[in-house]
Coordinates of C-alpha atoms in Angstrom, one line a residue:
M954 CA 23.0 27.7 32.4
F955 CA 24.8 24.5 31.4
R956 CA 26.1 22.1 34.1
S957 CA 28.5 19.1 34.0
E958 CA 27.1 15.6 33.7
Y959 CA 29.8 14.4 36.2
A960 CA 29.3 14.2 40.0
E961 CA 30.4 17.2 42.0
V962 CA 34.0 17.2 43.2
P963 CA 34.7 18.5 46.7
P964 CA 37.5 21.1 46.9
V965 CA 40.9 19.5 47.4
E966 CA 42.2 21.1 50.6
Q967 CA 45.9 20.2 50.2
P968 CA 49.1 21.9 49.1
I969 CA 49.8 21.0 45.5
H970 CA 52.9 19.0 46.4
D971 CA 50.9 16.8 48.7
A972 CA 48.0 16.6 46.3
V973 CA 50.3 15.2 43.6
L974 CA 52.9 13.3 45.6
G975 CA 50.8 12.1 48.5
R976 CA 50.8 8.6 47.2
A977 CA 54.5 8.5 46.2
A978 CA 55.2 5.9 48.8
V979 CA 52.5 3.6 47.3
F980 CA 54.1 3.9 43.9
G981 CA 57.6 3.5 45.4
N982 CA 60.1 2.2 42.9
A983 CA 57.8 2.7 39.8
P984 CA 59.3 5.1 37.3
A985 CA 57.9 8.6 37.7
L986 CA 60.1 10.7 35.4
V987 CA 62.3 9.6 32.5
D988 CA 64.6 11.8 30.4
G989 CA 63.5 11.0 26.9
T990 CA 67.0 11.8 25.5
D991 CA 69.4 9.9 27.8
G992 CA 67.1 7.6 29.7
T993 CA 67.8 9.1 33.2
T994 CA 65.0 7.7 35.4
L995 CA 63.7 8.9 38.8
T996 CA 61.3 6.7 40.8
Y997 CA 58.4 8.0 42.8
E998 CA 60.4 7.5 46.0
Q999 CA 63.2 9.6 44.6
V1000 CA 61.0 12.4 43.4
D1001 CA 59.4 12.6 46.8
R1002 CA 62.7 12.5 48.7
F1003 CA 64.5 14.8 46.3
H1004 CA 61.9 17.6 46.3
R1005 CA 61.9 17.5 50.2
R1006 CA 65.7 17.9 50.2
V1007 CA 65.4 20.8 47.8
A1008 CA 62.7 22.4 50.0
A1009 CA 65.0 22.1 53.0
A1010 CA 67.9 23.7 51.1
L1011 CA 65.8 26.5 49.8
A1012 CA 64.6 27.2 53.3
E1013 CA 68.1 27.1 54.6
A1014 CA 69.1 29.6 51.9
G1015 CA 66.6 32.0 53.3
L1016 CA 63.4 31.4 51.2
R1017 CA 60.3 32.0 53.3
K1018 CA 56.6 31.6 52.9
G1019 CA 55.2 34.2 50.5
D1020 CA 58.4 34.5 48.5
V1021 CA 58.2 34.1 44.7
L1022 CA 60.6 31.8 42.9
A1023 CA 61.1 32.1 39.1
L1024 CA 61.5 28.7 37.4
H1025 CA 63.2 29.4 34.1
S1026 CA 63.9 26.1 32.4
P1027 CA 63.0 23.8 29.5
N1028 CA 61.5 20.5 30.3
T1029 CA 63.9 18.3 32.4
V1030 CA 63.4 15.7 35.0
A1031 CA 64.5 18.3 37.5
F1032 CA 61.7 20.7 36.7
P1033 CA 59.1 19.0 38.9
I1034 CA 61.7 18.6 41.7
A1035 CA 62.3 22.4 41.6
F1036 CA 58.5 23.2 41.4
Y1037 CA 57.4 21.0 44.3
G1038 CA 60.5 21.8 46.4
A1039 CA 59.7 25.5 46.1
T1040 CA 56.0 25.1 47.0
R1041 CA 56.8 22.8 49.9
A1042 CA 59.1 25.6 51.2
G1043 CA 56.2 28.0 51.0
A1044 CA 57.0 29.8 47.8
S1045 CA 54.8 30.7 44.8
V1046 CA 56.4 29.6 41.6
T1047 CA 56.3 31.9 38.6
T1048 CA 57.1 29.9 35.5
V1049 CA 59.1 31.7 32.8
H1050 CA 59.4 30.9 29.1
P1051 CA 62.9 29.5 28.5
L1052 CA 63.1 31.6 25.3
A1053 CA 62.2 34.9 26.9
T1054 CA 64.7 37.7 26.4
A1055 CA 66.4 39.2 29.4
E1056 CA 64.2 42.2 29.2
E1057 CA 61.0 40.1 29.1
F1058 CA 62.3 38.0 31.9
A1059 CA 63.1 41.1 33.9
K1060 CA 59.6 42.5 33.5
Q1061 CA 58.2 39.2 34.9
L1062 CA 60.7 39.2 37.8
G1063 CA 59.8 42.8 38.7
D1064 CA 56.1 42.4 38.4
S1065 CA 56.0 39.2 40.4
R1066 CA 58.7 40.5 42.9
A1067 CA 60.6 37.2 42.5
R1068 CA 63.6 36.9 44.9
W1069 CA 64.9 33.6 43.7
I1070 CA 65.6 32.0 40.3
V1071 CA 66.1 28.4 39.3
T1072 CA 67.4 28.0 35.7
V1073 CA 69.7 25.8 33.7
S1074 CA 73.3 26.6 32.7
P1075 CA 72.6 27.3 29.0
L1076 CA 70.1 30.0 30.1
L1077 CA 72.3 31.4 32.9
G1078 CA 73.4 34.4 30.9
V1079 CA 69.8 35.5 30.3
A1080 CA 68.9 34.9 33.9
R1081 CA 71.8 36.9 35.2
R1082 CA 71.0 39.8 33.0
A1083 CA 67.3 39.7 33.9
A1084 CA 68.2 39.7 37.6
E1085 CA 70.5 42.7 37.1
L1086 CA 67.7 44.6 35.2
A1087 CA 65.0 43.7 37.7
G1088 CA 66.9 44.0 41.0
G1089 CA 65.8 42.3 44.2
V1090 CA 66.9 38.7 43.3
R1091 CA 68.8 37.1 46.2
E1092 CA 70.2 34.1 44.5
I1093 CA 70.2 32.2 41.2
F1094 CA 70.3 28.4 41.4
V1095 CA 70.8 25.9 38.5
C1096 CA 69.2 22.6 37.8
D1097 CA 72.4 21.1 36.4
S1098 CA 75.8 22.7 37.3
A1099 CA 77.5 26.1 36.7
S1100 CA 80.5 27.7 38.4
G1101 CA 79.6 30.1 41.1
H1102 CA 76.0 28.9 41.5
R1103 CA 74.5 26.3 43.8
S1104 CA 72.7 23.4 41.9
L1105 CA 69.7 21.3 42.7
I1106 CA 72.1 18.3 42.7
D1107 CA 74.1 19.9 45.5
M1108 CA 70.8 20.6 47.4
L1109 CA 70.1 16.8 47.5
A1110 CA 72.9 16.5 50.0
S1111 CA 71.4 19.1 52.3
T1112 CA 71.1 18.0 56.0
A1113 CA 68.9 21.0 56.9
P1114 CA 65.6 20.1 58.5
E1115 CA 62.6 19.9 56.1
P1116 CA 60.6 23.1 56.5
E1117 CA 57.2 22.9 58.2
V1118 CA 55.2 25.6 56.5
A1119 CA 51.5 26.3 57.3
I1120 CA 49.9 26.5 53.8
D1121 CA 46.3 27.7 53.4
P1122 CA 45.3 25.9 50.2
A1123 CA 42.4 28.2 49.6
E1124 CA 44.4 31.5 49.8
D1125 CA 48.1 30.7 49.2
V1126 CA 49.3 31.0 45.6
A1127 CA 51.1 27.9 44.3
A1128 CA 51.7 29.0 40.7
L1129 CA 52.0 32.4 39.1
P1130 CA 52.0 31.8 35.4
Y1131 CA 51.7 34.9 33.1
S1132 CA 48.8 35.3 30.8
S1133 CA 47.5 38.1 28.6
G1134 CA 43.9 37.2 29.4
T1135 CA 41.5 38.6 26.8
T1136 CA 43.8 41.5 25.8
G1137 CA 46.7 43.6 27.0
T1138 CA 50.1 42.7 28.3
P1139 CA 51.0 39.6 30.3
K1140 CA 49.7 39.5 33.9
G1141 CA 50.5 37.3 36.8
V1142 CA 47.6 34.7 37.2
M1143 CA 47.3 33.8 40.9
L1144 CA 46.4 30.1 41.1
T1145 CA 46.0 28.8 44.6
H1146 CA 47.0 25.3 45.8
R1147 CA 43.3 24.4 46.1
Q1148 CA 42.4 25.7 42.6
I1149 CA 45.1 23.7 40.8
A1150 CA 44.6 20.5 43.0
T1151 CA 40.8 20.6 42.6
N1152 CA 41.1 21.0 38.8
L1153 CA 43.1 17.8 38.8
A1154 CA 40.3 16.0 40.6
Q1155 CA 37.8 17.6 38.2
L1156 CA 39.6 16.3 35.2
Q1157 CA 40.3 12.8 36.5
P1158 CA 36.9 11.1 35.7
A1159 CA 37.3 12.1 32.0
V1160 CA 41.1 11.7 31.4
A1161 CA 42.7 9.6 34.0
A1162 CA 46.2 8.1 33.5
G1163 CA 47.6 5.6 36.1
P1164 CA 50.3 3.0 36.7
G1165 CA 51.4 1.5 33.4
D1166 CA 50.5 4.5 31.4
R1167 CA 53.4 6.4 29.8
I1168 CA 52.8 10.1 29.0
L1169 CA 55.2 12.1 26.7
A1170 CA 55.9 15.6 28.1
V1171 CA 57.0 17.5 25.0
L1172 CA 54.8 20.6 25.5
P1173 CA 56.5 23.0 27.8
L1174 CA 55.9 22.5 31.5
F1175 CA 56.2 26.2 32.2
H1176 CA 52.8 26.6 30.4
I1177 CA 49.8 25.7 32.5
Y1178 CA 48.6 23.1 30.0
G1179 CA 51.9 21.2 30.3
L1180 CA 52.1 21.8 34.1
T1181 CA 48.7 20.2 34.5
A1182 CA 48.4 17.5 31.8
L1183 CA 52.0 16.5 31.6
M1184 CA 53.2 16.9 35.2
N1185 CA 50.7 17.2 37.9
A1186 CA 47.9 14.9 36.6
P1187 CA 50.0 11.9 35.6
L1188 CA 52.3 12.1 38.7
R1189 CA 49.3 12.3 40.9
L1190 CA 48.0 8.9 39.6
G1191 CA 51.2 6.9 39.3
A1192 CA 51.9 7.2 35.6
T1193 CA 55.3 7.5 34.0
V1194 CA 56.2 10.9 32.5
V1195 CA 58.8 10.8 29.7
V1196 CA 60.3 14.3 29.3
L1197 CA 61.7 16.0 26.2
P1198 CA 63.3 19.4 26.3
R1199 CA 61.7 20.7 23.1
F1200 CA 59.7 19.5 20.0
D1201 CA 62.0 17.9 17.5
L1202 CA 60.0 15.6 15.2
E1203 CA 62.6 12.8 14.9
Q1204 CA 63.4 12.9 18.7
F1205 CA 59.6 13.0 19.4
L1206 CA 58.8 10.0 17.2
A1207 CA 61.8 8.0 18.6
A1208 CA 60.7 8.7 22.1
I1209 CA 57.2 7.3 21.4
Q1210 CA 58.7 4.2 19.8
N1211 CA 61.5 3.6 22.3
H1212 CA 59.6 4.4 25.5
R1213 CA 56.3 2.8 24.4
I1214 CA 54.3 6.0 25.0
T1215 CA 50.6 5.4 25.6
G1216 CA 49.1 8.9 25.7
L1217 CA 49.9 12.2 24.0
Y1218 CA 48.8 15.7 25.0
V1219 CA 49.8 18.0 22.2
A1220 CA 49.0 21.2 20.3
P1221 CA 47.7 21.4 16.7
P1222 CA 51.1 21.8 15.0
I1223 CA 52.1 18.4 16.4
V1224 CA 48.9 16.9 15.1
L1225 CA 49.7 18.3 11.7
A1226 CA 53.1 16.7 11.7
L1227 CA 51.7 13.3 12.8
A1228 CA 49.1 13.6 10.0
K1229 CA 51.3 14.6 7.1
H1230 CA 55.0 14.3 7.7
P1231 CA 56.7 11.4 5.8
L1232 CA 59.0 10.6 8.8
V1233 CA 56.1 9.3 10.8
A1234 CA 56.1 6.1 8.6
D1235 CA 59.6 5.2 9.8
Y1236 CA 58.6 4.7 13.4
D1237 CA 56.6 2.2 15.4
L1238 CA 53.8 4.2 17.1
S1239 CA 51.6 1.2 17.9
S1240 CA 51.9 1.8 21.7
L1241 CA 49.7 4.9 21.4
K1242 CA 46.2 4.6 22.8
Y1243 CA 45.0 8.2 22.4
I1244 CA 45.9 11.8 21.5
V1245 CA 44.5 14.9 23.1
S1246 CA 45.0 18.3 21.5
A1247 CA 44.5 21.7 23.3
A1248 CA 46.0 25.2 23.6
A1249 CA 44.7 26.3 20.2
P1250 CA 41.8 25.4 17.8
L1251 CA 42.2 22.1 15.9
D1252 CA 40.7 21.7 12.5
A1253 CA 38.3 18.7 12.4
R1254 CA 39.7 17.4 9.1
L1255 CA 43.2 17.5 10.3
A1256 CA 42.2 15.6 13.5
A1257 CA 40.6 13.0 11.4
A1258 CA 43.6 12.7 9.1
C1259 CA 45.9 12.1 12.1
S1260 CA 43.7 9.5 13.7
Q1261 CA 43.2 7.6 10.5
R1262 CA 46.9 7.5 9.7
L1263 CA 47.8 6.2 13.1
G1264 CA 44.8 3.9 13.5
L1265 CA 43.7 5.6 16.7
P1266 CA 40.4 6.8 18.0
P1267 CA 39.6 10.3 16.8
V1268 CA 41.9 13.0 18.3
G1269 CA 40.2 14.4 21.3
Q1270 CA 40.3 18.1 22.2
A1271 CA 40.2 20.0 25.5
Y1272 CA 39.5 23.6 26.4
G1273 CA 40.5 26.0 29.1
M1274 CA 42.8 28.9 29.8
T1275 CA 45.5 29.8 32.3
E1276 CA 42.9 31.8 34.4
L1277 CA 40.9 28.5 34.8
S1278 CA 43.8 26.4 36.3
P1279 CA 43.3 25.5 33.2
G1280 CA 40.7 23.0 32.4
T1281 CA 36.9 23.3 31.8
H1282 CA 36.1 21.0 28.9
V1283 CA 37.6 17.8 27.5
V1284 CA 36.5 14.9 25.2
P1285 CA 36.5 12.0 27.6
L1286 CA 38.9 9.2 26.7
D1287 CA 36.1 6.7 26.6
A1288 CA 33.9 8.9 24.3
M1289 CA 36.5 9.8 21.7
A1290 CA 34.9 7.5 19.1
D1291 CA 31.5 9.1 19.7
A1292 CA 32.3 12.8 20.0
P1293 CA 31.2 15.0 17.1
P1294 CA 34.0 16.3 14.9
G1295 CA 35.4 19.7 16.0
T1296 CA 34.1 19.7 19.6
V1297 CA 36.4 20.7 22.4
G1298 CA 34.5 18.5 24.8
K1299 CA 32.0 18.5 27.6
L1300 CA 32.1 20.3 30.9
I1301 CA 34.3 18.6 33.5
A1302 CA 33.0 17.9 37.0
G1303 CA 31.9 20.8 39.2
T1304 CA 31.9 23.3 36.4
E1305 CA 29.1 25.6 35.1
M1306 CA 28.8 27.5 31.8
R1307 CA 26.7 30.2 30.3
I1308 CA 26.6 31.3 26.6
V1309 CA 25.6 34.9 26.5
S1310 CA 24.7 37.2 23.6
L1311 CA 27.5 39.3 22.1
D1312 CA 25.0 42.2 21.7
D1313 CA 23.4 41.8 25.1
P1314 CA 25.7 40.2 27.7
E1315 CA 22.7 39.9 30.2
K1316 CA 20.9 37.6 27.7
D1317 CA 21.6 33.8 28.0
L1318 CA 21.4 31.8 24.8
P1319 CA 20.1 28.3 24.4
A1320 CA 21.9 25.3 22.9
G1321 CA 22.7 25.8 19.2
E1322 CA 23.2 29.6 19.4
S1323 CA 26.7 31.2 19.5
G1324 CA 27.8 33.7 22.1
E1325 CA 30.6 34.4 24.6
I1326 CA 31.5 31.5 26.9
L1327 CA 31.3 32.2 30.6
I1328 CA 32.7 29.8 33.2
R1329 CA 32.1 29.3 36.9
G1330 CA 33.7 26.8 39.2
P1331 CA 36.4 26.1 41.8
Q1332 CA 39.1 26.3 39.2
V1333 CA 38.5 30.1 38.5
M1334 CA 41.7 32.0 39.4
K1335 CA 42.1 34.0 42.5
G1336 CA 42.8 37.0 40.3
Y1337 CA 45.6 38.9 38.5
L1338 CA 48.5 39.9 40.7
G1339 CA 48.3 43.5 41.6
R1340 CA 45.6 44.3 39.1
P1341 CA 42.2 44.4 40.7
D1342 CA 40.7 46.3 37.8
A1343 CA 41.8 43.7 35.3
T1344 CA 40.5 41.0 37.6
A1345 CA 37.1 42.7 38.0
A1346 CA 36.9 43.0 34.2
M1347 CA 37.5 39.3 33.8
I1348 CA 35.4 37.9 36.7
D1349 CA 32.0 39.4 37.3
P1350 CA 30.4 39.8 40.8
D1351 CA 28.6 36.5 40.5
G1352 CA 31.9 34.6 39.9
W1353 CA 31.5 34.1 36.2
L1354 CA 34.8 34.3 34.3
H1355 CA 34.3 35.9 30.8
T1356 CA 36.6 33.9 28.5
G1357 CA 36.4 36.1 25.5
D1358 CA 35.8 33.0 23.4
V1359 CA 32.7 32.6 21.2
G1360 CA 31.0 29.2 21.0
H1361 CA 27.9 27.1 21.1
V1362 CA 26.7 23.9 22.7
D1363 CA 24.8 21.2 20.9
A1364 CA 21.8 19.3 22.3
D1365 CA 24.1 16.7 23.8
G1366 CA 26.3 19.2 25.7
W1367 CA 29.3 19.2 23.4
L1368 CA 31.0 22.6 23.2
F1369 CA 32.3 24.1 19.9
V1370 CA 34.5 27.2 20.0
V1371 CA 34.0 29.2 16.8
D1372 CA 35.6 32.6 17.2
R1373 CA 37.2 35.0 19.7
V1374 CA 35.9 38.2 21.2
K1375 CA 39.3 38.6 22.8
E1376 CA 42.3 40.0 20.9
L1377 CA 44.8 37.5 22.1
I1378 CA 46.8 35.7 19.3
K1379 CA 47.7 32.0 19.9
Y1380 CA 50.8 31.1 18.0
K1381 CA 51.2 27.3 18.3
G1382 CA 49.5 27.5 21.7
F1383 CA 51.6 30.3 23.1
Q1384 CA 49.9 33.6 24.0
V1385 CA 50.9 36.7 22.1
A1386 CA 49.3 40.0 23.2
P1387 CA 48.8 42.4 20.3
A1388 CA 49.1 45.4 22.6
E1389 CA 52.7 44.3 23.6
L1390 CA 53.8 44.1 20.0
E1391 CA 52.1 47.4 19.1
A1392 CA 53.9 49.2 21.9
L1393 CA 57.2 47.8 20.6
L1394 CA 56.5 48.7 17.0
L1395 CA 55.8 52.3 18.0
T1396 CA 59.3 52.6 19.4
H1397 CA 60.6 52.3 15.9
P1398 CA 61.5 55.8 14.7
G1399 CA 60.0 55.1 11.2
I1400 CA 56.6 53.9 12.4
A1401 CA 53.8 56.3 13.2
D1402 CA 51.1 53.8 14.1
A1403 CA 50.6 50.1 14.2
A1404 CA 48.0 47.4 14.9
V1405 CA 48.5 43.7 15.3
V1406 CA 46.0 40.9 14.7
G1407 CA 46.0 37.2 14.2
A1408 CA 46.2 35.7 10.7
H1409 CA 46.5 32.1 9.6
D1410 CA 49.5 30.8 7.7
D1411 CA 49.5 28.0 5.2
D1412 CA 49.6 25.3 8.0
G1413 CA 46.6 26.8 9.8
N1414 CA 48.7 28.4 12.6
E1415 CA 47.6 31.7 13.9
V1416 CA 50.5 34.2 13.5
P1417 CA 51.0 37.9 14.4
H1418 CA 50.2 40.1 11.4
A1419 CA 51.2 43.8 11.8
H1420 CA 49.5 46.6 10.0
V1421 CA 51.9 49.5 10.0
V1422 CA 51.7 53.2 9.2
R1423 CA 55.0 54.6 8.1
R1424 CA 56.0 58.1 9.2
T1425 CA 57.3 58.8 5.7
P1426 CA 55.8 56.4 3.3
A1427 CA 58.4 57.0 0.6
D1428 CA 61.4 56.4 2.9
G1429 CA 60.1 54.1 5.8
P1430 CA 61.1 50.7 7.0
T1431 CA 60.6 47.7 4.7
E1432 CA 58.6 44.6 5.6
G1433 CA 61.9 42.7 6.5
E1434 CA 63.2 45.6 8.6
V1435 CA 59.9 45.7 10.6
M1436 CA 60.0 42.0 11.2
M1437 CA 63.7 42.1 12.2
Y1438 CA 63.1 45.0 14.6
V1439 CA 60.6 43.0 16.5
A1440 CA 62.5 39.7 16.3
E1441 CA 65.6 41.2 17.9
R1442 CA 63.5 42.3 20.9
V1443 CA 61.1 39.5 21.7
A1444 CA 61.0 35.7 22.2
P1445 CA 60.7 33.8 18.9
Y1446 CA 57.1 32.9 19.3
K1447 CA 56.1 36.6 19.5
R1448 CA 57.7 37.5 16.2
V1449 CA 55.7 39.3 13.6
R1450 CA 55.3 36.9 10.7
R1451 CA 53.4 39.3 8.3
V1452 CA 53.5 43.0 7.7
T1453 CA 51.0 45.1 5.7
F1454 CA 51.6 48.8 5.2
V1455 CA 48.4 50.9 5.6
D1456 CA 47.5 54.6 5.4
A1457 CA 45.8 54.5 8.8
V1458 CA 44.9 52.1 11.6
P1459 CA 41.0 51.9 12.0
R1460 CA 40.0 53.2 15.4
A1461 CA 36.8 53.8 17.3
A1462 CA 36.0 57.3 18.6
S1463 CA 37.4 56.2 21.9
G1464 CA 40.8 55.4 20.2
K1465 CA 40.4 51.6 20.5
I1466 CA 41.7 49.8 17.5
L1467 CA 39.0 48.1 15.4
R1468 CA 40.7 44.8 14.9
R1469 CA 37.8 43.1 13.3
E1470 CA 38.2 45.5 10.3
L1471 CA 41.8 44.3 9.9
R1472 CA 41.3 40.6 10.2
G1473 CA 41.2 38.9 6.9
R1474 CA 43.0 41.7 5.1
P1475 CA 46.0 40.5 3.0

């Protein structure tokens, strides 16, 4: 068993809004949130006051403790206000990909039993259609403004009393993001107030950001990585978060230059752009102190190229998953220069790890040997919503969460992730479940069977690669038709990027697809 070098962290027994904004009065008029496109700025005092007014308005509208609110929005300065307002009113927040189709959104609404939606006017059509398909939604609010819908701006004028909700941090779910786990279709991950808040305290000794630090929030806040690293963690410690709605390289570089960004939390495709794109040379990025990459594996040579070009310490990595609130490992900011290339970091405070044999899961392996990574700690999720069997398959009776990732630890405690047992594909950090795409492909009248695995494109991104059996090989769908069929029915990040036609999909006697036999095929 491997244990963290850091001192134990006591569980944080606070609702997440108090754990993050509890010192807002201390930070007062310091900038908390800045719109990176138009400069709109909210101070800590305003964030605290505004989220309390939103909580009051939501309670007045009928939201009650135990309700689920779906937050369907790109990054804006209103996103944290909506999130903390909902949790203060007693709701669990299920975050929704802003590019989800109405059908995908409806599935999440139905599964989570969400009764309320907060969206933005450009996405209102999708939200309305999703609400119609799912049923049970009482009201749709907007962050900005739209005819016929109440907005968060209107809510700020509410004179309703602030709700006093008794929240049990250990049991009550604060966030309900959707994850595919090690396989299968997306499932609601129940993260309690205590789990999320404690994970922030666990991460703080290694990657703290405080007053004077300026963090650029370009990764999506609906994703647990963004929610933690770009919203909860910096706002808890008094840093300034500069928000961008999406990744556009010129806008991104201009924001670093104009807002004097000090820290970046990114995914590998952004590291690639910083390392190689000629536009980078046109901007002053000298304010940057460090870069941390997570959500997907980062090639050590690419990391080195990025840091050398920008004159920074080596790009640090972090590791975790939605089911772990999400962090378990990170390269500490003060150890970036000394960390071995390719490592995803060391165990954060209060976290234990085992590396077990792939052939004999009861056998623990020593440092230097690769096996499946198991994690135990206060950040392990409460479970999958409504799926006790899936929860039991993920977390064993002793509390160890089986990550489905393969890795090894060196003699100094640095973790290296080398492979995956799990079938999940990570396209630019977003989770893509092969089973979901396979089920969709099988609805095509010209497809008899299909299997989807991850493959790497020329930029090193893992992309969905479909292996398809046509019903009639001489007159079946083309590669382009297969890709278009999927593209019309899923969010852009789930699109099939490669298609190979095969005579048969390899399967075990049980019927399980043998994906390892397909990986690496052209």
